XYZ file of C-alpha atoms in Angstrom:
111
model
C 69.748 -159.440 17.929
C 70.298 -163.304 18.458
C 67.873 -165.724 19.671
C 67.820 -167.808 22.655
C 68.472 -170.852 20.374
C 71.474 -169.226 18.708
C 73.344 -168.033 21.670
C 72.845 -171.649 23.296
C 74.316 -173.496 20.228
C 76.840 -170.729 19.024
C 79.887 -172.145 20.742
C 79.296 -175.843 20.176
C 81.818 -177.777 18.182
C 80.077 -179.902 15.039
C 80.556 -183.004 17.382
C 78.548 -181.393 19.837
C 75.866 -179.847 17.538
C 75.289 -183.873 16.257
C 74.611 -184.749 19.805
C 72.154 -181.832 19.950
C 70.512 -183.028 16.732
C 70.121 -186.626 17.937
C 68.336 -185.200 21.002
C 65.983 -182.889 18.905
C 65.344 -185.854 16.672
C 64.538 -188.147 19.650
C 62.298 -185.369 21.026
C 60.425 -184.879 17.908
C 60.020 -188.685 17.640
C 58.100 -188.784 20.905
C 55.876 -185.795 19.820
C 55.174 -187.347 16.340
C 52.359 -189.779 17.613
C 49.008 -188.081 17.451
C 47.703 -189.823 20.492
C 50.604 -188.012 22.429
C 49.491 -184.821 20.877
C 45.876 -185.250 22.067
C 47.419 -185.752 25.682
C 49.633 -182.832 25.404
C 46.459 -180.755 24.211
C 44.583 -182.195 27.250
C 47.253 -181.386 29.889
C 48.662 -178.148 28.322
C 45.334 -176.282 30.426
C 46.756 -177.678 33.575
C 47.792 -180.665 35.695
C 45.335 -183.680 34.991
C 44.952 -187.077 36.612
C 45.268 -189.963 34.444
C 41.337 -190.566 34.637
C 40.947 -187.155 33.388
C 43.206 -187.532 30.532
C 41.515 -190.691 29.353
C 38.253 -188.976 29.530
C 39.554 -185.972 27.506
C 41.382 -188.078 24.897
C 38.633 -190.796 24.442
C 41.143 -193.540 24.369
C 41.515 -196.769 26.628
C 43.420 -196.146 30.104
C 45.971 -198.599 28.859
C 46.815 -196.941 25.628
C 46.791 -193.276 27.470
C 49.009 -194.713 30.129
C 51.688 -196.265 27.723
C 51.672 -192.465 26.103
C 51.906 -190.643 29.292
C 54.727 -192.876 30.241
C 56.526 -192.201 27.075
C 56.205 -188.399 27.563
C 57.206 -188.510 31.032
C 60.214 -190.409 30.109
C 61.288 -187.897 27.477
C 61.016 -185.345 30.177
C 57.998 -183.739 28.437
C 55.536 -184.397 31.369
C 55.968 -184.171 34.985
C 54.285 -186.803 37.156
C 53.101 -186.641 40.697
C 51.373 -189.282 42.753
C 48.716 -188.736 45.488
C 47.928 -191.906 47.005
C 46.675 -194.109 44.173
C 46.011 -191.474 41.901
C 48.692 -190.183 39.217
C 48.657 -186.585 37.923
C 50.615 -185.227 35.030
C 51.397 -181.764 34.146
C 53.587 -179.828 31.512
C 57.495 -180.172 32.423
C 58.247 -176.975 30.123
C 56.059 -174.107 28.655
C 58.637 -173.933 25.836
C 56.972 -177.403 24.572
C 53.358 -176.272 24.839
C 54.141 -172.841 23.031
C 56.034 -174.735 20.139
C 53.114 -177.372 20.010
C 50.501 -174.522 19.929
C 52.341 -172.728 17.231
C 52.517 -175.720 15.043
C 48.971 -176.537 15.580
C 47.898 -173.187 14.799
C 49.860 -173.208 11.568
C 48.347 -176.676 10.399
C 44.726 -175.197 11.684
C 45.232 -172.205 8.943
C 46.008 -174.704 6.245
C 42.888 -176.601 6.813
C 40.673 -173.609 6.690
C-alpha cells in the first residue's frame, strides 16, 4: 500500500518535484532553529498567548515574537488576536507529529 506522501507526489513531473523540494527545504529551514522548536514544544499542547510562550521558553519577548512571526509566516502556526492579546496554535497536526517523532529519535540517542 502506498503512503499518503507517495500518492501526493506520484503524478508530479520532475520540474514540479523540484518546486516541492524547494518548499520542503524552506519549511525545514524554518524549523532548524532551536528556539522555534522550543516554541513548537510550548504550543503543541494547545493554544498559548505570547506571554505564556515567553514564560515557557525562558527567552525575551522580542526574541519569542520574532520566532513566532517566522513560524506564522511559514504557515506552521495559526494566530488569533483577542483585544491586545495574541494567541498562537499549531496550524497542522502533521508538523507536531513529525517534530515529536524526530525529538523522540534524538532523545533515544542521548540515553
